Coordinates of C-alpha atoms and ligand atoms in Angstrom, one line a residue:
M218 CA 97.4 33.9 45.6
T219 CA 97.6 32.5 42.2
A220 CA 99.5 34.7 39.5
P221 CA 97.5 37.4 37.7
L222 CA 95.4 36.8 35.1
D223 CA 95.2 39.1 32.0
V224 CA 91.6 39.1 31.6
L225 CA 88.7 37.4 34.2
V226 CA 85.1 36.9 32.4
V227 CA 82.5 37.4 34.3
G228 CA 79.7 35.6 33.0
A229 CA 79.0 32.8 30.2
G230 CA 75.8 33.8 28.5
P231 CA 76.4 34.2 24.7
T232 CA 78.4 37.5 25.5
G233 CA 81.2 35.8 27.7
L234 CA 81.4 32.7 25.9
A235 CA 82.1 34.7 22.5
L236 CA 84.6 37.0 24.3
A237 CA 86.2 33.8 25.8
T238 CA 86.4 32.4 22.1
Q239 CA 88.0 35.0 20.8
L240 CA 90.7 35.5 23.8
R241 CA 91.2 31.9 23.3
A242 CA 92.2 32.1 19.4
C243 CA 94.6 35.0 20.7
E244 CA 96.2 32.9 23.3
T245 CA 95.5 35.4 26.1
P246 CA 95.6 34.0 29.4
F247 CA 92.1 33.9 31.3
R248 CA 89.5 32.8 32.7
I249 CA 85.7 32.5 32.6
V250 CA 83.5 32.3 35.5
D251 CA 79.4 31.7 35.9
R252 CA 77.6 31.6 39.2
S253 CA 75.0 29.1 37.6
L254 CA 75.9 25.3 37.9
D255 CA 74.3 25.1 34.2
R256 CA 74.3 27.3 31.3
A257 CA 70.7 28.5 30.2
R258 CA 68.3 25.5 29.1
E259 CA 65.7 27.8 27.9
S260 CA 65.4 28.8 24.2
R261 CA 65.4 32.9 25.2
A262 CA 66.9 34.3 22.0
P263 CA 66.0 32.3 18.9
A264 CA 67.7 34.2 15.8
I265 CA 70.9 35.0 15.0
Q266 CA 71.6 37.6 12.3
P267 CA 73.7 37.5 9.4
R268 CA 76.6 39.7 10.5
T269 CA 76.8 37.5 14.0
L270 CA 77.4 34.5 11.8
E271 CA 80.2 36.1 9.7
M272 CA 82.2 37.4 13.1
L273 CA 81.8 33.7 14.5
S274 CA 82.7 32.3 11.1
A275 CA 86.2 33.5 11.9
F276 CA 86.8 31.1 14.7
G277 CA 85.0 27.9 13.0
V278 CA 81.8 28.3 15.2
A279 CA 79.4 29.6 12.4
D280 CA 78.8 26.3 10.2
D281 CA 78.1 24.0 13.5
L282 CA 75.5 26.7 14.3
V283 CA 74.1 26.6 10.9
E284 CA 74.0 23.2 11.0
R285 CA 72.1 23.3 14.3
G286 CA 69.5 25.5 13.1
S287 CA 66.8 26.2 10.5
T288 CA 67.0 29.1 8.2
A289 CA 64.0 31.0 7.6
V290 CA 63.5 32.8 4.0
R291 CA 59.8 34.5 4.8
L292 CA 58.2 36.4 7.0
H293 CA 54.3 36.1 7.0
L294 CA 52.7 39.6 7.8
H295 CA 49.2 39.2 9.0
L296 CA 47.3 42.4 8.7
P297 CA 43.9 42.9 9.1
R298 CA 42.0 41.3 5.6
R299 CA 45.3 40.5 4.2
V300 CA 48.8 38.2 4.4
L301 CA 52.0 39.7 3.1
R302 CA 54.7 37.3 2.2
V303 CA 57.9 38.7 2.4
P304 CA 60.9 37.7 1.4
V305 CA 63.7 38.1 4.4
F306 CA 67.6 39.6 3.3
D307 CA 66.8 38.8 -0.2
V308 CA 67.9 42.1 -0.9
G309 CA 70.6 44.3 0.9
C310 CA 72.2 41.2 1.9
D311 CA 74.2 40.3 -1.3
D312 CA 77.9 40.3 0.2
T313 CA 77.5 38.1 3.1
P314 CA 78.1 34.3 3.0
Y315 CA 74.9 34.0 5.2
P316 CA 72.1 36.0 3.4
F317 CA 69.6 34.2 6.0
L318 CA 68.0 34.7 9.6
L319 CA 69.1 31.6 11.5
F320 CA 66.8 30.1 13.8
L321 CA 68.6 28.3 17.2
P322 CA 67.7 28.4 20.4
Q323 CA 69.9 30.2 22.8
S324 CA 70.6 27.0 24.5
E325 CA 72.3 25.6 21.2
T326 CA 74.0 28.7 20.5
E327 CA 75.7 28.4 24.0
A328 CA 75.9 24.3 23.7
A329 CA 78.2 25.2 20.2
L330 CA 79.9 27.7 21.9
T331 CA 80.8 25.6 25.0
A332 CA 81.8 22.8 23.1
H333 CA 84.6 24.9 20.5
L334 CA 86.2 26.2 24.3
A335 CA 86.2 22.6 25.5
E336 CA 87.6 21.2 22.5
R337 CA 90.7 24.1 23.0
D338 CA 90.8 23.1 26.6
V339 CA 89.1 26.0 27.8
T340 CA 87.1 25.1 31.1
V341 CA 83.7 27.2 32.1
E342 CA 84.0 27.4 35.3
R343 CA 80.5 27.1 36.6
G344 CA 79.1 27.6 39.9
T345 CA 81.4 30.3 40.5
E346 CA 80.3 33.6 41.6
L347 CA 81.7 37.1 41.6
L348 CA 80.9 38.7 45.0
G349 CA 83.7 41.5 44.9
A350 CA 86.0 43.5 42.7
A351 CA 88.0 46.4 43.6
P352 CA 91.2 47.9 41.6
E353 CA 94.5 47.9 43.7
G354 CA 97.6 48.8 42.0
E355 CA 97.8 47.8 38.7
Y356 CA 95.5 44.9 39.0
V357 CA 91.8 44.3 39.9
T358 CA 91.2 41.9 43.1
C359 CA 88.5 39.6 42.8
R360 CA 86.8 37.9 45.3
L361 CA 85.1 34.6 43.6
R362 CA 82.7 31.8 45.7
R363 CA 82.2 28.6 44.4
S364 CA 78.9 26.6 44.8
D365 CA 80.8 24.6 47.7
G366 CA 81.2 27.7 49.9
T367 CA 84.9 28.2 49.1
E368 CA 86.1 31.3 48.3
E369 CA 89.3 32.4 46.2
T370 CA 90.7 35.7 45.5
V371 CA 92.4 36.4 42.1
R372 CA 93.9 39.2 40.7
A373 CA 93.1 40.4 36.8
R374 CA 94.2 43.1 34.7
Y375 CA 91.2 43.3 33.1
V376 CA 87.7 42.3 34.5
V377 CA 84.6 42.5 31.8
G378 CA 81.3 41.9 33.2
C379 CA 79.5 39.6 30.8
D380 CA 77.0 39.3 33.9
G381 CA 73.4 40.4 32.2
A382 CA 71.2 42.9 33.0
H383 CA 72.0 42.7 37.0
S384 CA 75.5 43.1 36.3
T385 CA 77.9 42.9 39.4
V386 CA 80.7 44.0 37.7
R387 CA 78.5 47.4 36.5
A388 CA 77.7 47.8 39.9
R389 CA 81.2 47.3 41.1
A390 CA 82.6 49.6 39.2
G391 CA 80.0 52.0 39.9
I392 CA 78.5 52.7 36.1
A393 CA 74.8 53.9 36.2
F394 CA 71.9 51.6 34.1
E395 CA 69.7 54.1 32.8
G396 CA 66.1 53.9 31.3
Y397 CA 62.7 52.9 31.7
A398 CA 60.2 49.7 31.5
Y399 CA 57.4 49.3 29.4
P400 CA 54.0 48.8 30.6
Q401 CA 53.1 45.9 28.8
T402 CA 53.8 42.3 29.7
F403 CA 54.8 39.6 27.4
L404 CA 53.8 35.8 27.4
L405 CA 56.3 33.3 25.6
A406 CA 55.9 29.6 25.0
D407 CA 58.1 27.1 23.0
L408 CA 55.3 24.9 22.0
E409 CA 53.7 22.8 18.9
A410 CA 51.0 24.6 16.6
D411 CA 49.5 22.4 14.5
G412 CA 47.6 24.4 11.0
L413 CA 50.7 27.2 11.0
E414 CA 52.5 27.3 7.2
Q415 CA 56.1 25.8 8.1
G416 CA 59.3 27.5 7.2
A417 CA 57.8 31.1 7.6
A418 CA 58.2 33.2 10.8
H419 CA 54.8 34.8 11.4
T420 CA 53.8 38.1 12.7
Y421 CA 50.2 39.0 13.6
L422 CA 49.5 42.8 13.7
T423 CA 46.0 43.4 15.1
A424 CA 44.4 46.2 17.1
A425 CA 44.9 44.1 20.4
G426 CA 48.6 43.9 19.6
L427 CA 51.2 41.9 18.4
L428 CA 51.5 38.1 18.0
F429 CA 54.5 36.0 16.7
F430 CA 55.4 32.5 15.7
F431 CA 59.0 31.6 14.8
P432 CA 60.1 28.5 13.6
L433 CA 62.6 27.0 16.1
G434 CA 62.9 23.6 15.5
T435 CA 64.1 22.6 19.0
P436 CA 63.0 22.0 21.6
A437 CA 60.1 22.5 19.9
T438 CA 59.0 23.6 16.4
W439 CA 57.2 27.1 17.2
R440 CA 58.1 30.1 19.7
M441 CA 55.3 31.8 20.7
I442 CA 55.4 35.7 21.9
A443 CA 52.3 37.7 22.5
M444 CA 51.2 40.4 24.2
Q445 CA 49.2 39.8 27.2
P446 CA 45.8 40.8 26.6
P447 CA 44.1 43.4 28.5
G448 CA 42.1 41.8 31.8
A449 CA 43.8 38.4 31.3
P450 CA 44.6 37.2 34.7
G451 CA 48.0 37.2 35.7
G452 CA 50.4 35.0 37.4
E453 CA 51.2 31.1 35.8
V454 CA 51.1 31.4 31.6
T455 CA 48.7 28.5 30.8
L456 CA 48.4 26.9 27.4
E457 CA 44.5 27.8 27.6
L458 CA 45.3 31.2 28.0
L459 CA 47.7 31.2 24.7
Q460 CA 45.0 29.2 22.9
R461 CA 42.4 31.8 23.5
I462 CA 45.0 34.5 22.2
A463 CA 45.7 32.2 19.0
D464 CA 42.0 31.7 18.4
D465 CA 41.0 35.6 18.8
W466 CA 43.8 36.6 16.9
T467 CA 44.5 34.8 14.1
P468 CA 42.0 33.8 11.2
D469 CA 43.9 30.4 11.3
K470 CA 43.6 29.7 14.7
P471 CA 46.4 27.4 14.9
S472 CA 46.0 24.3 17.4
L473 CA 48.7 24.8 20.2
H474 CA 50.0 21.5 22.3
D475 CA 52.8 20.1 23.9
P476 CA 54.7 23.2 25.5
V477 CA 58.2 22.8 26.9
W478 CA 58.6 26.4 28.4
M479 CA 56.0 29.1 29.0
T480 CA 56.7 32.2 31.0
S481 CA 56.2 35.9 31.1
F482 CA 58.5 38.6 31.0
R483 CA 58.4 42.4 31.1
I484 CA 60.4 44.4 28.8
H485 CA 62.9 47.2 29.9
N486 CA 65.1 49.8 27.6
R487 CA 68.4 50.8 29.6
G488 CA 71.8 51.3 28.9
A489 CA 74.8 51.7 30.7
T490 CA 76.1 55.1 31.2
H491 CA 79.6 54.1 30.2
Y492 CA 80.9 50.4 28.9
R493 CA 84.1 51.1 30.0
K494 CA 85.8 52.3 33.5
G495 CA 89.7 52.0 34.0
P496 CA 89.9 48.1 34.4
F497 CA 86.3 47.1 34.3
F498 CA 84.6 46.6 30.8
L499 CA 80.7 45.9 30.1
A500 CA 79.3 43.5 27.2
G501 CA 76.1 42.1 26.1
D502 CA 72.6 42.5 28.4
A503 CA 75.3 43.9 31.2
A504 CA 75.7 47.3 28.8
H505 CA 72.3 47.5 27.2
I506 CA 68.4 45.9 27.3
H507 CA 65.8 46.6 25.0
S508 CA 62.9 44.9 23.3
P509 CA 63.6 41.4 21.5
A510 CA 61.9 43.3 18.4
G511 CA 64.1 42.3 15.3
G512 CA 66.3 40.1 17.2
Q513 CA 69.2 42.3 18.2
G514 CA 69.9 41.6 21.6
M515 CA 72.2 38.4 21.9
N516 CA 73.7 39.5 18.4
T517 CA 74.8 43.0 19.6
G518 CA 76.1 41.1 22.8
I519 CA 78.0 38.7 20.7
Q520 CA 79.3 41.4 18.8
D521 CA 80.3 43.6 21.8
A522 CA 82.4 40.5 22.8
L523 CA 84.0 40.4 19.7
N524 CA 84.8 44.3 19.5
L525 CA 86.8 44.0 22.5
G526 CA 88.3 40.9 22.9
W527 CA 91.0 41.3 20.6
K528 CA 92.1 44.7 21.9
L529 CA 92.2 43.3 25.3
A530 CA 94.2 40.6 23.6
H531 CA 96.9 42.9 21.9
V532 CA 96.9 45.3 25.3
C533 CA 97.8 42.2 27.5
R534 CA 100.7 41.0 25.0
G535 CA 102.3 44.4 24.7
A536 CA 101.1 44.8 20.9
A537 CA 99.2 47.9 21.1
P538 CA 98.8 50.7 23.2
E539 CA 96.3 51.3 26.1
E540 CA 94.6 53.8 24.0
L541 CA 93.2 50.9 22.0
L542 CA 90.9 49.8 24.7
E543 CA 89.2 53.4 24.5
T544 CA 88.2 52.8 21.0
Y545 CA 85.7 49.9 22.4
E546 CA 83.3 52.3 24.2
A547 CA 83.7 55.0 21.2
E548 CA 82.6 51.9 18.8
R549 CA 80.2 50.1 20.6
A550 CA 78.0 52.2 22.8
P551 CA 76.7 54.1 19.9
V552 CA 75.4 50.7 18.2
G553 CA 73.9 49.7 21.6
H554 CA 72.2 53.5 21.3
G555 CA 71.2 52.6 18.0
V556 CA 69.7 49.3 18.9
R557 CA 67.7 50.7 22.1
R558 CA 66.5 53.4 19.3
L559 CA 65.5 50.9 16.9
T560 CA 64.0 48.7 18.9
D561 CA 61.8 51.1 21.0
R562 CA 59.9 52.6 18.0
A563 CA 59.3 49.0 16.6
F564 CA 58.2 48.0 19.7
T565 CA 55.7 51.5 20.3
V566 CA 54.3 50.8 16.9
G567 CA 53.5 47.6 17.5
T568 CA 52.2 47.6 21.0
S569 CA 51.0 51.2 21.8
G570 CA 47.3 51.6 23.0
H571 CA 47.2 55.3 21.1
P572 CA 44.5 55.7 19.0
A573 CA 46.5 56.9 16.5
L574 CA 48.9 54.1 16.0
R575 CA 46.0 51.8 16.8
L576 CA 44.3 53.1 13.8
A577 CA 48.0 53.0 11.6
R578 CA 48.3 49.0 12.4
T579 CA 44.7 48.2 11.4
R580 CA 43.9 50.8 8.7
L581 CA 46.8 52.0 7.0
A582 CA 49.2 49.4 7.5
P583 CA 47.5 46.8 4.8
H584 CA 47.6 49.5 2.4
L585 CA 51.0 50.9 3.1
A586 CA 52.9 48.1 3.9
P587 CA 52.8 46.7 0.5
L588 CA 54.0 49.9 -1.2
L589 CA 56.8 49.8 1.3
L590 CA 57.8 46.2 0.6
R591 CA 58.0 47.0 -3.3
A592 CA 60.3 49.8 -2.6
T593 CA 63.4 47.4 -2.9
G594 CA 65.7 50.2 -1.8
A595 CA 64.0 51.0 1.3
R596 CA 63.4 47.1 2.2
A597 CA 67.2 46.8 1.4
R598 CA 68.1 49.8 4.2
L599 CA 65.9 47.8 6.6
F600 CA 67.5 44.3 6.2
R601 CA 71.0 45.9 6.1
T602 CA 70.0 47.4 9.7
V603 CA 68.5 44.3 11.4
S604 CA 70.8 41.7 9.9
E605 CA 73.7 44.4 11.5
L606 CA 75.7 44.0 8.0
G607 CA 75.3 47.9 8.3
I608 CA 77.1 48.5 11.6
H609 CA 80.2 50.3 11.1
Y610 CA 82.5 52.7 13.0
R611 CA 83.6 55.1 10.0
S612 CA 83.7 58.1 12.3
G613 CA 85.5 56.2 14.9
P614 CA 89.4 56.7 16.5
A615 CA 90.5 53.7 14.8
S616 CA 88.8 54.3 11.2
A617 CA 91.4 56.3 8.6
T618 CA 91.4 56.8 5.1
G619 CA 94.4 58.2 3.1
P620 CA 94.9 61.0 1.2
Q621 CA 93.3 59.4 -1.8
R622 CA 89.9 57.5 -1.2
P623 CA 89.0 54.8 -3.2
R624 CA 86.1 55.4 -5.3
Q625 CA 84.2 51.8 -4.9
G626 CA 84.4 49.2 -2.4
P627 CA 84.0 49.6 1.5
R628 CA 85.1 52.8 3.3
A629 CA 87.2 52.8 6.5
G630 CA 85.4 51.6 9.7
D631 CA 82.9 48.9 7.2
R632 CA 82.8 45.6 7.7
L633 CA 84.8 43.9 5.0
P634 CA 82.2 42.7 2.5
D635 CA 82.5 39.0 1.3
T636 CA 83.1 38.2 -2.2
P637 CA 82.2 35.3 -4.7
A638 CA 85.6 33.9 -3.8
G639 CA 85.0 34.0 -0.3
L640 CA 87.3 36.6 1.3
Q641 CA 86.4 37.0 4.5
R642 CA 87.1 33.3 5.1
R643 CA 90.6 33.6 3.5
I644 CA 91.8 36.4 6.1
A645 CA 90.1 35.1 8.9
G646 CA 92.9 35.1 11.7
P647 CA 93.3 36.6 15.1
G648 CA 95.7 39.3 13.9
Y649 CA 95.0 42.4 11.0
H650 CA 95.2 41.5 7.2
L651 CA 96.1 43.7 4.7
L652 CA 94.8 43.3 1.1
L653 CA 96.9 45.3 -1.8
T654 CA 94.9 45.1 -4.9
G655 CA 95.8 45.6 -8.9
P656 CA 98.6 44.5 -10.6
A657 CA 101.4 42.8 -8.5
H658 CA 104.2 45.1 -10.4
H659 CA 102.7 47.9 -8.2
W660 CA 103.9 46.5 -4.7
P661 CA 107.3 46.2 -4.0
Q662 CA 108.2 42.3 -2.5
D663 CA 109.2 43.6 0.4
L664 CA 107.2 46.2 2.3
P665 CA 108.6 49.0 4.4
L666 CA 106.2 47.6 7.4
G667 CA 108.6 45.8 9.9
E668 CA 107.8 43.3 12.4
R669 CA 104.3 43.6 14.0
H670 CA 104.3 41.2 16.5
G671 CA 103.5 38.5 13.7
L672 CA 99.8 40.3 13.8
L673 CA 99.8 41.3 10.3
S674 CA 99.6 39.4 7.4
V675 CA 99.7 40.5 3.4
H676 CA 97.2 39.4 0.5
R677 CA 98.3 40.2 -2.7
L678 CA 94.4 40.3 -4.4
G679 CA 96.0 41.1 -8.0
T680 CA 93.7 42.5 -10.4
R681 CA 90.7 39.9 -9.6
S682 CA 90.4 42.0 -7.0
P683 CA 86.9 42.9 -5.5
W684 CA 87.1 46.6 -6.1
P685 CA 88.8 48.2 -9.0
G686 CA 91.8 50.0 -9.1
V687 CA 95.2 49.7 -6.8
T688 CA 94.0 50.1 -3.3
Q689 CA 95.4 49.5 0.1
A690 CA 92.6 47.6 2.6
L691 CA 93.8 46.9 6.6
V692 CA 91.6 44.6 7.8
R693 CA 91.5 44.7 11.5
P694 CA 90.7 41.2 13.5
D695 CA 87.2 41.7 13.9
G696 CA 86.5 42.2 10.1
Y697 CA 86.3 45.8 9.8
V698 CA 88.2 48.2 7.8
G699 CA 90.6 50.0 9.8
H700 CA 92.7 52.0 7.2
L701 CA 91.7 52.4 3.4
A702 CA 93.5 54.2 0.7
R703 CA 94.0 54.5 -3.1
G704 CA 97.6 54.0 -4.7
T705 CA 100.9 52.6 -3.4
D706 CA 101.9 55.5 -1.2
L707 CA 102.0 53.5 2.3
T708 CA 102.9 56.7 4.1
A709 CA 99.4 57.0 6.1
L710 CA 99.1 53.0 6.3
R711 CA 102.5 53.0 8.3
A712 CA 101.1 55.9 10.6
Y713 CA 98.2 53.8 11.3
V714 CA 100.0 50.7 12.0
D715 CA 102.6 52.6 14.0
R716 CA 99.6 53.9 16.1
W717 CA 97.6 50.7 17.0
L718 CA 100.4 48.0 16.2
P719 CA 103.7 49.5 16.6
A720 CA 107.0 47.8 15.6
S721 CA 108.0 45.2 17.7
Ligands
FAD88 C1 62.7 35.2 29.0 C2 63.8 35.8 28.0 C3 63.3 35.8 26.6 C4 64.3 36.1 25.6 N1 63.7 36.5 24.6 C5 64.8 37.1 23.6 C6 64.3 37.1 22.2 O1 63.4 36.7 21.9 N2 65.4 37.8 21.3 C7 66.6 38.4 21.7 O2 67.3 38.7 21.2 N3 66.5 38.3 22.9 C8 65.9 37.5 23.9 N4 66.4 36.8 25.3 C9 67.7 38.1 25.9 C10 68.8 37.4 25.6 O3 68.1 36.4 26.0 C11 70.0 38.0 25.7 O4 70.2 39.5 25.1 C12 71.2 37.6 26.1 O5 71.5 36.1 26.9 C13 72.0 38.2 26.6 O6 73.3 37.4 26.8 P1 74.5 37.7 27.8 O7 75.6 36.8 27.8 O8 75.3 39.2 27.8 O9 73.9 37.5 29.2 P2 73.2 36.4 30.2 O10 72.5 35.7 28.9 O11 72.1 37.3 31.4 O12 74.2 35.9 30.6 C14 75.0 36.2 32.3 C15 75.5 35.2 32.7 O13 75.9 35.9 33.7 C16 75.7 35.0 34.8 N5 76.3 35.8 35.9 C17 75.9 37.0 36.6 N6 76.0 37.3 37.4 C18 77.2 37.0 37.8 C19 78.3 37.0 39.0 N7 78.1 37.7 39.9 N8 79.4 35.9 38.8 C20 79.0 34.9 38.0 N9 78.5 34.6 37.4 C21 77.2 35.8 37.2 C22 74.5 34.5 34.7 O14 74.6 33.3 35.6 C23 74.3 34.3 33.3 O15 74.9 32.8 32.8 C24 65.4 36.8 26.2 C25 65.7 36.8 27.5 C26 64.9 36.0 28.3 C27 65.3 36.0 29.7

């Protein structure tokens, strides 16, 4: 048997690839396997949110993604008898270098991550399926089968299930996946649609149901998603059926042609009862599935991975206590619950056949929506949520505020906001970053923090700091503020660092 691994990543969808990217940056010994022989060729999730781009920019992947995709800056909301042209992320997203929704097929996102890994000598072991996994002593013994039928037994300290909705890891760990399926069937197609205004995403809210056209770019210009109309024949999705929906539900009646992918799907809303059980972890669709409303699914999976990877890396190299791994579920399970709740509400309002909700869609929405959109505060809050910039771990176990809280700026547990000078980019890297603000003479040249496995860098931002006063902010490797305090007393900071990154 080969030497034990630190981490076995099961599944090379966007979640597994993101985890591998972070483990590689942290130089953690790991392997990544996927039972399919090729990565997904279908477009699937078509959009990347600003927060995902921010997090991936730490590895130099975000620029490649932006180059491959197209940015939509407007949403056209087609309501009965009127069209609202809504700027997307024009408010509430002024502290990010990526204030847009990036439309990019999932196949391209996976291609960019796979290329990034290949450049760093990481091979995604395709055609390799996890059959079984059982904890034995300090390792999990895992049985892998390759597509040629040969089998291999590997031992790993931790096994991460990034293996999708039907996760084998989840089953082997004995973690339940609870929830329900929605009754509606959806039709999906990547195709050409003549007559739609370019550069915008189109949403049609009709009495019959919902219809979307997203600007995809590749492998076709548009992604169409529609509720299957009542009485429509089941079985194979045809261009004729899609054209009938476009004709019946839109005044523009775009002419549809050249489909490259057509399918139908049912939507579930389910969540794992735990994100961790002993040496097993779940991330992405293995931990939560829900409606695609709001483009959250793939993004939440990638962010699960980037919350977990550095924690595994630090524990495996002996730089952090095992207790750090407990913070994964504490921080990410509430995010997963929140996304399931949010997408469920949006989905129910958009699709329900209940007379009150149909009335709301057809009669009230045309009057209320313009008022809501004019309320910039409400719009900013909505964008903050959808863009995932608002995700925070304020009440999590690894967020702490010193005796004096800064009056402005982020709070402990918030993501570090970007600044015009590009602060996020400046502090990218696999370790912690201590930001000290205020006049230089306030801070001693030698800070009494000791040696921390080479994982703590100090940045003296001086008086041109992003927030006023003398403050200390300790930013974690995933870009969230762990510890925050005002003033120069480093006692609380030291206690935080002693707990999560004990001296080497
Ligand atoms: C038809 C369709 C349309 C979608 N549309 C949208 C959308 O519009 N918006 C949106 O946000 N999301 C959408 N999604 C969902 C989105 O694709 C998922 O959220 C995303 O793929 C989750 O990524 P993941 O890496 O967690 O899991 P997956 O992408 O499912 O990857 C799991 C990987 O694990 C591998 N695997 C499974 N079991 C094993 C095993 N035992 N051993 C080894 N490997 C294994 C699989 O081969 C697979 O490659 C869509 C999905 C589908 C199928």
